[in-house]
PDB file of N, CA and C in Angstrom:
ATOM      1  N   MET A 253      -0.490 -44.583  12.214  1.00 51.00           N
ATOM      2  CA  MET A 253      -0.635 -43.271  12.805  1.00 51.00           C
ATOM      3  C   MET A 253      -0.467 -42.221  11.703  1.00 51.00           C
ATOM      4  N   GLN A 254      -1.407 -41.349  11.633  1.00 55.00           N
ATOM      5  CA  GLN A 254      -1.373 -40.295  10.620  1.00 55.00           C
ATOM      6  C   GLN A 254      -0.662 -39.071  11.193  1.00 55.00           C
ATOM      7  N   ARG A 255       0.221 -38.493  10.393  1.00 54.00           N
ATOM      8  CA  ARG A 255       0.962 -37.315  10.854  1.00 54.00           C
ATOM      9  C   ARG A 255       0.570 -36.108  10.027  1.00 54.00           C
ATOM     10  N   PHE A 256       0.507 -34.998  10.692  1.00 52.00           N
ATOM     11  CA  PHE A 256       0.211 -33.738  10.024  1.00 52.00           C
ATOM     12  C   PHE A 256       1.413 -32.826  10.187  1.00 52.00           C
ATOM     13  N   PHE A 257       1.764 -32.207   9.119  1.00 54.00           N
ATOM     14  CA  PHE A 257       2.905 -31.302   9.157  1.00 54.00           C
ATOM     15  C   PHE A 257       2.410 -29.869   9.070  1.00 54.00           C
ATOM     16  N   TYR A 258       2.985 -29.056   9.890  1.00 53.00           N
ATOM     17  CA  TYR A 258       2.636 -27.639   9.886  1.00 53.00           C
ATOM     18  C   TYR A 258       3.493 -26.934   8.851  1.00 53.00           C
ATOM     19  N   ALA A 259       2.860 -26.260   7.946  1.00 51.00           N
ATOM     20  CA  ALA A 259       3.581 -25.460   6.952  1.00 51.00           C
ATOM     21  C   ALA A 259       3.348 -23.990   7.271  1.00 51.00           C
ATOM     22  N   PRO A 260       4.392 -23.261   7.620  1.00 54.00           N
ATOM     23  CA  PRO A 260       4.188 -21.845   7.953  1.00 54.00           C
ATOM     24  C   PRO A 260       3.664 -21.078   6.746  1.00 54.00           C
ATOM     25  N   LYS A 261       2.825 -20.123   7.034  1.00 57.00           N
ATOM     26  CA  LYS A 261       2.263 -19.304   5.962  1.00 57.00           C
ATOM     27  C   LYS A 261       3.309 -18.284   5.523  1.00 57.00           C
ATOM     28  N   LEU A 262       3.573 -18.282   4.236  1.00 58.00           N
ATOM     29  CA  LEU A 262       4.542 -17.341   3.686  1.00 58.00           C
ATOM     30  C   LEU A 262       3.872 -16.009   3.408  1.00 58.00           C
ATOM     31  N   PRO A 263       4.647 -14.926   3.422  1.00 60.00           N
ATOM     32  CA  PRO A 263       4.045 -13.628   3.095  1.00 60.00           C
ATOM     33  C   PRO A 263       3.524 -13.651   1.663  1.00 60.00           C
ATOM     34  N   PRO A 264       2.493 -12.874   1.400  1.00 59.00           N
ATOM     35  CA  PRO A 264       1.922 -12.884   0.055  1.00 59.00           C
ATOM     36  C   PRO A 264       2.899 -12.331  -0.974  1.00 59.00           C
ATOM     37  N   THR A 265       2.858 -12.909  -2.147  1.00 60.00           N
ATOM     38  CA  THR A 265       3.669 -12.402  -3.249  1.00 60.00           C
ATOM     39  C   THR A 265       2.886 -11.313  -3.964  1.00 60.00           C
ATOM     40  N   ARG A 266       3.550 -10.640  -4.878  1.00 58.00           N
ATOM     41  CA  ARG A 266       2.878  -9.586  -5.649  1.00 58.00           C
ATOM     42  C   ARG A 266       1.671 -10.164  -6.387  1.00 58.00           C
ATOM     43  N   ASN A 267       1.831 -11.347  -6.979  1.00 57.00           N
ATOM     44  CA  ASN A 267       0.724 -11.962  -7.706  1.00 57.00           C
ATOM     45  C   ASN A 267      -0.440 -12.302  -6.788  1.00 57.00           C
ATOM     46  N   ASP A 268      -0.146 -12.762  -5.567  1.00 55.00           N
ATOM     47  CA  ASP A 268      -1.209 -13.056  -4.605  1.00 55.00           C
ATOM     48  C   ASP A 268      -2.010 -11.803  -4.296  1.00 55.00           C
ATOM     49  N   LEU A 269      -1.309 -10.705  -4.070  1.00 53.00           N
ATOM     50  CA  LEU A 269      -1.991  -9.459  -3.737  1.00 53.00           C
ATOM     51  C   LEU A 269      -2.815  -8.956  -4.905  1.00 53.00           C
ATOM     52  N   MET A 270      -2.282  -9.094  -6.100  1.00 48.00           N
ATOM     53  CA  MET A 270      -3.007  -8.618  -7.274  1.00 48.00           C
ATOM     54  C   MET A 270      -4.273  -9.435  -7.499  1.00 48.00           C
ATOM     55  N   LYS A 271      -4.227 -10.734  -7.210  1.00 46.00           N
ATOM     56  CA  LYS A 271      -5.395 -11.589  -7.398  1.00 46.00           C
ATOM     57  C   LYS A 271      -6.489 -11.249  -6.390  1.00 46.00           C
ATOM     58  N   ARG A 272      -6.096 -10.984  -5.157  1.00 51.00           N
ATOM     59  CA  ARG A 272      -7.072 -10.777  -4.095  1.00 51.00           C
ATOM     60  C   ARG A 272      -7.593  -9.354  -4.012  1.00 51.00           C
ATOM     61  N   GLU A 273      -6.793  -8.409  -4.404  1.00 59.00           N
ATOM     62  CA  GLU A 273      -7.162  -7.011  -4.235  1.00 59.00           C
ATOM     63  C   GLU A 273      -7.626  -6.406  -5.552  1.00 59.00           C
ATOM     64  N   SER A 274      -8.707  -5.693  -5.484  1.00 77.00           N
ATOM     65  CA  SER A 274      -9.183  -4.984  -6.664  1.00 77.00           C
ATOM     66  C   SER A 274      -8.405  -3.674  -6.809  1.00 77.00           C
ATOM     67  N   GLU A 275      -8.601  -3.024  -7.925  1.00 87.00           N
ATOM     68  CA  GLU A 275      -7.948  -1.734  -8.188  1.00 87.00           C
ATOM     69  C   GLU A 275      -8.302  -0.740  -7.080  1.00 87.00           C
ATOM     70  N   TRP A 276      -7.319   0.010  -6.633  1.00 91.00           N
ATOM     71  CA  TRP A 276      -7.569   1.020  -5.612  1.00 91.00           C
ATOM     72  C   TRP A 276      -8.284   2.206  -6.251  1.00 91.00           C
ATOM     73  N   SER A 277      -9.268   2.725  -5.572  1.00 92.00           N
ATOM     74  CA  SER A 277      -9.937   3.935  -6.055  1.00 92.00           C
ATOM     75  C   SER A 277      -9.091   5.148  -5.664  1.00 92.00           C
ATOM     76  N   SER A 278      -9.347   6.265  -6.306  1.00 93.00           N
ATOM     77  CA  SER A 278      -8.639   7.507  -5.968  1.00 93.00           C
ATOM     78  C   SER A 278      -8.913   7.901  -4.527  1.00 93.00           C
ATOM     79  N   ASP A 279     -10.144   7.698  -4.078  1.00 93.00           N
ATOM     80  CA  ASP A 279     -10.493   8.036  -2.691  1.00 93.00           C
ATOM     81  C   ASP A 279      -9.729   7.168  -1.695  1.00 93.00           C
ATOM     82  N   GLU A 280      -9.599   5.874  -1.988  1.00 94.00           N
ATOM     83  CA  GLU A 280      -8.847   4.983  -1.101  1.00 94.00           C
ATOM     84  C   GLU A 280      -7.380   5.409  -1.033  1.00 94.00           C
ATOM     85  N   PHE A 281      -6.818   5.743  -2.179  1.00 95.00           N
ATOM     86  CA  PHE A 281      -5.413   6.148  -2.222  1.00 95.00           C
ATOM     87  C   PHE A 281      -5.205   7.455  -1.462  1.00 95.00           C
ATOM     88  N   ARG A 282      -6.098   8.400  -1.637  1.00 94.00           N
ATOM     89  CA  ARG A 282      -5.999   9.670  -0.896  1.00 94.00           C
ATOM     90  C   ARG A 282      -6.148   9.432   0.612  1.00 94.00           C
ATOM     91  N   LEU A 283      -7.016   8.501   0.993  1.00 94.00           N
ATOM     92  CA  LEU A 283      -7.190   8.162   2.405  1.00 94.00           C
ATOM     93  C   LEU A 283      -5.891   7.598   2.971  1.00 94.00           C
ATOM     94  N   LEU A 284      -5.237   6.740   2.213  1.00 95.00           N
ATOM     95  CA  LEU A 284      -3.954   6.192   2.643  1.00 95.00           C
ATOM     96  C   LEU A 284      -2.924   7.310   2.806  1.00 95.00           C
ATOM     97  N   LEU A 285      -2.855   8.209   1.827  1.00 94.00           N
ATOM     98  CA  LEU A 285      -1.896   9.315   1.883  1.00 94.00           C
ATOM     99  C   LEU A 285      -2.210  10.298   3.010  1.00 94.00           C
ATOM    100  N   SER A 286      -3.468  10.444   3.337  1.00 93.00           N
ATOM    101  CA  SER A 286      -3.892  11.407   4.360  1.00 93.00           C
ATOM    102  C   SER A 286      -3.653  10.918   5.782  1.00 93.00           C
ATOM    103  N   ASN A 287      -3.291   9.653   5.934  1.00 94.00           N
ATOM    104  CA  ASN A 287      -3.137   9.076   7.272  1.00 94.00           C
ATOM    105  C   ASN A 287      -1.782   8.392   7.461  1.00 94.00           C
ATOM    106  N   PRO A 288      -0.679   9.127   7.271  1.00 94.00           N
ATOM    107  CA  PRO A 288       0.632   8.481   7.409  1.00 94.00           C
ATOM    108  C   PRO A 288       0.929   8.044   8.842  1.00 94.00           C
ATOM    109  N   GLU A 289       0.213   8.616   9.806  1.00 93.00           N
ATOM    110  CA  GLU A 289       0.469   8.293  11.210  1.00 93.00           C
ATOM    111  C   GLU A 289      -0.155   6.961  11.629  1.00 93.00           C
ATOM    112  N   LEU A 290      -1.119   6.461  10.859  1.00 94.00           N
ATOM    113  CA  LEU A 290      -1.762   5.193  11.197  1.00 94.00           C
ATOM    114  C   LEU A 290      -0.930   4.021  10.691  1.00 94.00           C
ATOM    115  N   THR A 291      -0.962   2.928  11.442  1.00 93.00           N
ATOM    116  CA  THR A 291      -0.248   1.729  11.007  1.00 93.00           C
ATOM    117  C   THR A 291      -1.031   1.042   9.890  1.00 93.00           C
ATOM    118  N   ASP A 292      -0.362   0.125   9.221  1.00 94.00           N
ATOM    119  CA  ASP A 292      -1.029  -0.655   8.178  1.00 94.00           C
ATOM    120  C   ASP A 292      -2.236  -1.390   8.759  1.00 94.00           C
ATOM    121  N   MET A 293      -2.061  -1.941   9.955  1.00 92.00           N
ATOM    122  CA  MET A 293      -3.141  -2.694  10.593  1.00 92.00           C
ATOM    123  C   MET A 293      -4.309  -1.784  10.972  1.00 92.00           C
ATOM    124  N   GLN A 294      -4.021  -0.593  11.456  1.00 93.00           N
ATOM    125  CA  GLN A 294      -5.100   0.342  11.803  1.00 93.00           C
ATOM    126  C   GLN A 294      -5.915   0.718  10.574  1.00 93.00           C
ATOM    127  N   LEU A 295      -5.249   0.980   9.468  1.00 93.00           N
ATOM    128  CA  LEU A 295      -5.966   1.295   8.232  1.00 93.00           C
ATOM    129  C   LEU A 295      -6.743   0.086   7.735  1.00 93.00           C
ATOM    130  N   SER A 296      -6.153  -1.091   7.885  1.00 91.00           N
ATOM    131  CA  SER A 296      -6.802  -2.323   7.432  1.00 91.00           C
ATOM    132  C   SER A 296      -8.065  -2.601   8.239  1.00 91.00           C
ATOM    133  N   ASP A 297      -7.972  -2.430   9.544  1.00 88.00           N
ATOM    134  CA  ASP A 297      -9.113  -2.708  10.425  1.00 88.00           C
ATOM    135  C   ASP A 297     -10.156  -1.603  10.410  1.00 88.00           C
ATOM    136  N   GLY A 298      -9.735  -0.416  10.054  1.00 82.00           N
ATOM    137  CA  GLY A 298     -10.635   0.727  10.153  1.00 82.00           C
ATOM    138  C   GLY A 298     -11.162   1.215   8.832  1.00 82.00           C
ATOM    139  N   GLN A 299     -10.753   2.406   8.480  1.00 81.00           N
ATOM    140  CA  GLN A 299     -11.329   3.139   7.359  1.00 81.00           C
ATOM    141  C   GLN A 299     -11.105   2.494   5.998  1.00 81.00           C
ATOM    142  N   LEU A 300      -9.959   1.881   5.782  1.00 86.00           N
ATOM    143  CA  LEU A 300      -9.622   1.417   4.439  1.00 86.00           C
ATOM    144  C   LEU A 300     -10.165   0.030   4.133  1.00 86.00           C
ATOM    145  N   GLY A 301     -10.074  -0.877   5.083  1.00 81.00           N
ATOM    146  CA  GLY A 301     -10.625  -2.206   4.884  1.00 81.00           C
ATOM    147  C   GLY A 301      -9.885  -3.071   3.879  1.00 81.00           C
ATOM    148  N   ARG A 302      -8.649  -2.759   3.592  1.00 89.00           N
ATOM    149  CA  ARG A 302      -7.815  -3.575   2.701  1.00 89.00           C
ATOM    150  C   ARG A 302      -6.853  -4.388   3.553  1.00 89.00           C
ATOM    151  N   ALA A 303      -6.262  -5.398   2.975  1.00 90.00           N
ATOM    152  CA  ALA A 303      -5.290  -6.216   3.695  1.00 90.00           C
ATOM    153  C   ALA A 303      -4.097  -5.353   4.106  1.00 90.00           C
ATOM    154  N   ALA A 304      -3.605  -5.579   5.325  1.00 92.00           N
ATOM    155  CA  ALA A 304      -2.464  -4.806   5.821  1.00 92.00           C
ATOM    156  C   ALA A 304      -1.255  -4.963   4.901  1.00 92.00           C
ATOM    157  N   ALA A 305      -1.059  -6.154   4.342  1.00 91.00           N
ATOM    158  CA  ALA A 305       0.067  -6.376   3.424  1.00 91.00           C
ATOM    159  C   ALA A 305      -0.082  -5.534   2.162  1.00 91.00           C
ATOM    160  N   ALA A 306      -1.298  -5.391   1.670  1.00 91.00           N
ATOM    161  CA  ALA A 306      -1.537  -4.572   0.472  1.00 91.00           C
ATOM    162  C   ALA A 306      -1.287  -3.098   0.779  1.00 91.00           C
ATOM    163  N   ILE A 307      -1.698  -2.662   1.952  1.00 94.00           N
ATOM    164  CA  ILE A 307      -1.478  -1.274   2.364  1.00 94.00           C
ATOM    165  C   ILE A 307       0.021  -0.996   2.458  1.00 94.00           C
ATOM    166  N   ASN A 308       0.750  -1.921   3.073  1.00 94.00           N
ATOM    167  CA  ASN A 308       2.194  -1.765   3.196  1.00 94.00           C
ATOM    168  C   ASN A 308       2.858  -1.739   1.833  1.00 94.00           C
ATOM    169  N   TRP A 309       2.375  -2.549   0.944  1.00 92.00           N
ATOM    170  CA  TRP A 309       2.934  -2.630  -0.401  1.00 92.00           C
ATOM    171  C   TRP A 309       2.754  -1.308  -1.149  1.00 92.00           C
ATOM    172  N   VAL A 310       1.571  -0.723  -1.050  1.00 94.00           N
ATOM    173  CA  VAL A 310       1.316   0.561  -1.716  1.00 94.00           C
ATOM    174  C   VAL A 310       2.126   1.669  -1.047  1.00 94.00           C
ATOM    175  N   ARG A 311       2.214   1.633   0.274  1.00 95.00           N
ATOM    176  CA  ARG A 311       3.031   2.632   0.972  1.00 95.00           C
ATOM    177  C   ARG A 311       4.489   2.549   0.532  1.00 95.00           C
ATOM    178  N   SER A 312       4.999   1.354   0.370  1.00 94.00           N
ATOM    179  CA  SER A 312       6.377   1.180  -0.102  1.00 94.00           C
ATOM    180  C   SER A 312       6.541   1.732  -1.514  1.00 94.00           C
ATOM    181  N   ALA A 313       5.523   1.557  -2.340  1.00 94.00           N
ATOM    182  CA  ALA A 313       5.571   2.075  -3.709  1.00 94.00           C
ATOM    183  C   ALA A 313       5.558   3.601  -3.721  1.00 94.00           C
ATOM    184  N   VAL A 314       4.817   4.215  -2.798  1.00 94.00           N
ATOM    185  CA  VAL A 314       4.806   5.679  -2.681  1.00 94.00           C
ATOM    186  C   VAL A 314       6.209   6.162  -2.301  1.00 94.00           C
ATOM    187  N   HIS A 315       6.839   5.463  -1.371  1.00 94.00           N
ATOM    188  CA  HIS A 315       8.201   5.807  -0.960  1.00 94.00           C
ATOM    189  C   HIS A 315       9.153   5.696  -2.156  1.00 94.00           C
ATOM    190  N   ASP A 316       9.042   4.609  -2.899  1.00 93.00           N
ATOM    191  CA  ASP A 316       9.877   4.439  -4.095  1.00 93.00           C
ATOM    192  C   ASP A 316       9.623   5.546  -5.111  1.00 93.00           C
ATOM    193  N   PHE A 317       8.377   5.970  -5.241  1.00 92.00           N
ATOM    194  CA  PHE A 317       8.013   7.023  -6.192  1.00 92.00           C
ATOM    195  C   PHE A 317       8.765   8.314  -5.885  1.00 92.00           C
ATOM    196  N   HIS A 318       8.747   8.734  -4.631  1.00 89.00           N
ATOM    197  CA  HIS A 318       9.389  10.021  -4.328  1.00 89.00           C
ATOM    198  C   HIS A 318      10.909   9.923  -4.306  1.00 89.00           C
ATOM    199  N   LEU A 319      11.438   8.711  -4.244  1.00 92.00           N
ATOM    200  CA  LEU A 319      12.891   8.537  -4.351  1.00 92.00           C
ATOM    201  C   LEU A 319      13.338   8.351  -5.797  1.00 92.00           C
ATOM    202  N   GLY A 320      12.366   8.306  -6.714  1.00 91.00           N
ATOM    203  CA  GLY A 320      12.688   8.146  -8.124  1.00 91.00           C
ATOM    204  C   GLY A 320      13.000   6.718  -8.531  1.00 91.00           C
ATOM    205  N   ARG A 321      12.589   5.767  -7.709  1.00 91.00           N
ATOM    206  CA  ARG A 321      12.822   4.352  -8.021  1.00 91.00           C
ATOM    207  C   ARG A 321      11.705   3.803  -8.906  1.00 91.00           C
ATOM    208  N   GLU A 322      11.827   2.539  -9.240  1.00 83.00           N
ATOM    209  CA  GLU A 322      10.843   1.830 -10.061  1.00 83.00           C
ATOM    210  C   GLU A 322       9.468   1.925  -9.393  1.00 83.00           C
ATOM    211  N   GLN A 323       8.450   2.187 -10.183  1.00 77.00           N
ATOM    212  CA  GLN A 323       7.131   2.465  -9.619  1.00 77.00           C
ATOM    213  C   GLN A 323       5.979   1.802 -10.369  1.00 77.00           C
ATOM    214  N   SER A 324       6.229   0.640 -10.953  1.00 83.00           N
ATOM    215  CA  SER A 324       5.185  -0.023 -11.736  1.00 83.00           C
ATOM    216  C   SER A 324       4.028  -0.506 -10.870  1.00 83.00           C
ATOM    217  N   ILE A 325       4.232  -0.590  -9.578  1.00 86.00           N
ATOM    218  CA  ILE A 325       3.161  -1.016  -8.676  1.00 86.00           C
ATOM    219  C   ILE A 325       2.034   0.016  -8.662  1.00 86.00           C
ATOM    220  N   LEU A 326       2.386   1.286  -8.758  1.00 92.00           N
ATOM    221  CA  LEU A 326       1.380   2.348  -8.709  1.00 92.00           C
ATOM    222  C   LEU A 326       0.650   2.460 -10.043  1.00 92.00           C
ATOM    223  N   SER A 327      -0.655   2.598  -9.962  1.00 92.00           N
ATOM    224  CA  SER A 327      -1.442   2.789 -11.181  1.00 92.00           C
ATOM    225  C   SER A 327      -1.189   4.193 -11.733  1.00 92.00           C
ATOM    226  N   ALA A 328      -1.623   4.416 -12.955  1.00 92.00           N
ATOM    227  CA  ALA A 328      -1.479   5.745 -13.564  1.00 92.00           C
ATOM    228  C   ALA A 328      -2.227   6.789 -12.740  1.00 92.00           C
ATOM    229  N   ALA A 329      -3.388   6.419 -12.215  1.00 92.00           N
ATOM    230  CA  ALA A 329      -4.166   7.353 -11.387  1.00 92.00           C
ATOM    231  C   ALA A 329      -3.409   7.709 -10.107  1.00 92.00           C
ATOM    232  N   MET A 330      -2.776   6.719  -9.481  1.00 93.00           N
ATOM    233  CA  MET A 330      -2.007   6.976  -8.260  1.00 93.00           C
ATOM    234  C   MET A 330      -0.824   7.891  -8.552  1.00 93.00           C
ATOM    235  N   ARG A 331      -0.097   7.599  -9.624  1.00 92.00           N
ATOM    236  CA  ARG A 331       1.043   8.451  -9.992  1.00 92.00           C
ATOM    237  C   ARG A 331       0.577   9.867 -10.315  1.00 92.00           C
ATOM    238  N   GLY A 332      -0.590   9.984 -10.925  1.00 92.00           N
ATOM    239  CA  GLY A 332      -1.148  11.302 -11.225  1.00 92.00           C
ATOM    240  C   GLY A 332      -1.438  12.099  -9.969  1.00 92.00           C
ATOM    241  N   ILE A 333      -2.011  11.436  -8.971  1.00 93.00           N
ATOM    242  CA  ILE A 333      -2.316  12.105  -7.700  1.00 93.00           C
ATOM    243  C   ILE A 333      -1.026  12.596  -7.046  1.00 93.00           C
ATOM    244  N   LEU A 334      -0.002  11.769  -7.063  1.00 92.00           N
ATOM    245  CA  LEU A 334       1.275  12.164  -6.461  1.00 92.00           C
ATOM    246  C   LEU A 334       1.971  13.258  -7.262  1.00 92.00           C
ATOM    247  N   SER A 335       1.862  13.209  -8.572  1.00 89.00           N
ATOM    248  CA  SER A 335       2.553  14.175  -9.441  1.00 89.00           C
ATOM    249  C   SER A 335       1.913  15.553  -9.434  1.00 89.00           C
ATOM    250  N   THR A 336       0.588  15.611  -9.319  1.00 85.00           N
ATOM    251  CA  THR A 336      -0.086  16.912  -9.372  1.00 85.00           C
ATOM    252  C   THR A 336       0.109  17.717  -8.101  1.00 85.00           C
ATOM    253  N   ARG A 337       0.505  17.045  -7.052  1.00 74.00           N
ATOM    254  CA  ARG A 337       0.726  17.707  -5.756  1.00 74.00           C
ATOM    255  C   ARG A 337      -0.481  18.550  -5.349  1.00 74.00           C
ATOM    256  N   GLU A 338      -1.661  17.941  -5.509  1.00 72.00           N
ATOM    257  CA  GLU A 338      -2.905  18.627  -5.153  1.00 72.00           C
ATOM    258  C   GLU A 338      -2.966  18.960  -3.666  1.00 72.00           C
ATOM    259  N   GLN A 339      -2.209  18.221  -2.892  1.00 83.00           N
ATOM    260  CA  GLN A 339      -2.114  18.452  -1.461  1.00 83.00           C
ATOM    261  C   GLN A 339      -0.660  18.243  -1.072  1.00 83.00           C
ATOM    262  N   LYS A 340      -0.314  18.654   0.115  1.00 87.00           N
ATOM    263  CA  LYS A 340       1.040  18.400   0.596  1.00 87.00           C
ATOM    264  C   LYS A 340       1.037  17.029   1.270  1.00 87.00           C
ATOM    265  N   TRP A 341       1.404  16.009   0.501  1.00 90.00           N
ATOM    266  CA  TRP A 341       1.416  14.651   1.027  1.00 90.00           C
ATOM    267  C   TRP A 341       2.712  14.399   1.783  1.00 90.00           C
ATOM    268  N   ILE A 342       2.668  13.468   2.709  1.00 90.00           N
ATOM    269  CA  ILE A 342       3.843  13.049   3.471  1.00 90.00           C
ATOM    270  C   ILE A 342       4.066  11.568   3.198  1.00 90.00           C
ATOM    271  N   CYS A 343       5.305  11.189   2.941  1.00 92.00           N
ATOM    272  CA  CYS A 343       5.615   9.783   2.703  1.00 92.00           C
ATOM    273  C   CYS A 343       5.269   8.981   3.956  1.00 92.00           C
ATOM    274  N   PRO A 344       4.485   7.915   3.806  1.00 91.00           N
ATOM    275  CA  PRO A 344       4.090   7.133   4.975  1.00 91.00           C
ATOM    276  C   PRO A 344       5.231   6.319   5.580  1.00 91.00           C
ATOM    277  N   LEU A 345       6.349   6.196   4.879  1.00 91.00           N
ATOM    278  CA  LEU A 345       7.471   5.430   5.422  1.00 91.00           C
ATOM    279  C   LEU A 345       8.534   6.311   6.057  1.00 91.00           C
ATOM    280  N   CYS A 346       8.999   7.331   5.325  1.00 92.00           N
ATOM    281  CA  CYS A 346      10.101   8.151   5.848  1.00 92.00           C
ATOM    282  C   CYS A 346       9.643   9.508   6.391  1.00 92.00           C
ATOM    283  N   ARG A 347       8.376   9.831   6.201  1.00 92.00           N
ATOM    284  CA  ARG A 347       7.746  11.057   6.710  1.00 92.00           C
ATOM    285  C   ARG A 347       8.260  12.344   6.053  1.00 92.00           C
ATOM    286  N   LYS A 348       8.897  12.222   4.896  1.00 91.00           N
ATOM    287  CA  LYS A 348       9.326  13.418   4.162  1.00 91.00           C
ATOM    288  C   LYS A 348       8.186  13.916   3.297  1.00 91.00           C
ATOM    289  N   SER A 349       8.177  15.209   3.027  1.00 88.00           N
ATOM    290  CA  SER A 349       7.159  15.780   2.141  1.00 88.00           C
ATOM    291  C   SER A 349       7.380  15.278   0.726  1.00 88.00           C
ATOM    292  N   LEU A 350       6.279  14.999   0.063  1.00 81.00           N
ATOM    293  CA  LEU A 350       6.361  14.524  -1.324  1.00 81.00           C
ATOM    294  C   LEU A 350       6.277  15.698  -2.269  1.00 81.00           C
TER     295      LEU A 350
END
């Protein structure tokens, strides 16, 4: 008798996300910042078309950025958009103004 074992799928690691996801464009990043009210899944299924885990990961990095924490996840272009304050962005996690 052959047995099959179920192995639960683990959440993606940073390396998994980096392998599967291409560099975010400035427009994609601005779209993410412009829609803090949408869930990761709504953005994934709708306008953004990226994996919900990747969206959550970038949102967490934005939160870390405005708290002054480590921010190597964000590209130089993303940090530039946040630093120039071209718009009044809202943190997608804590809803504070950036």
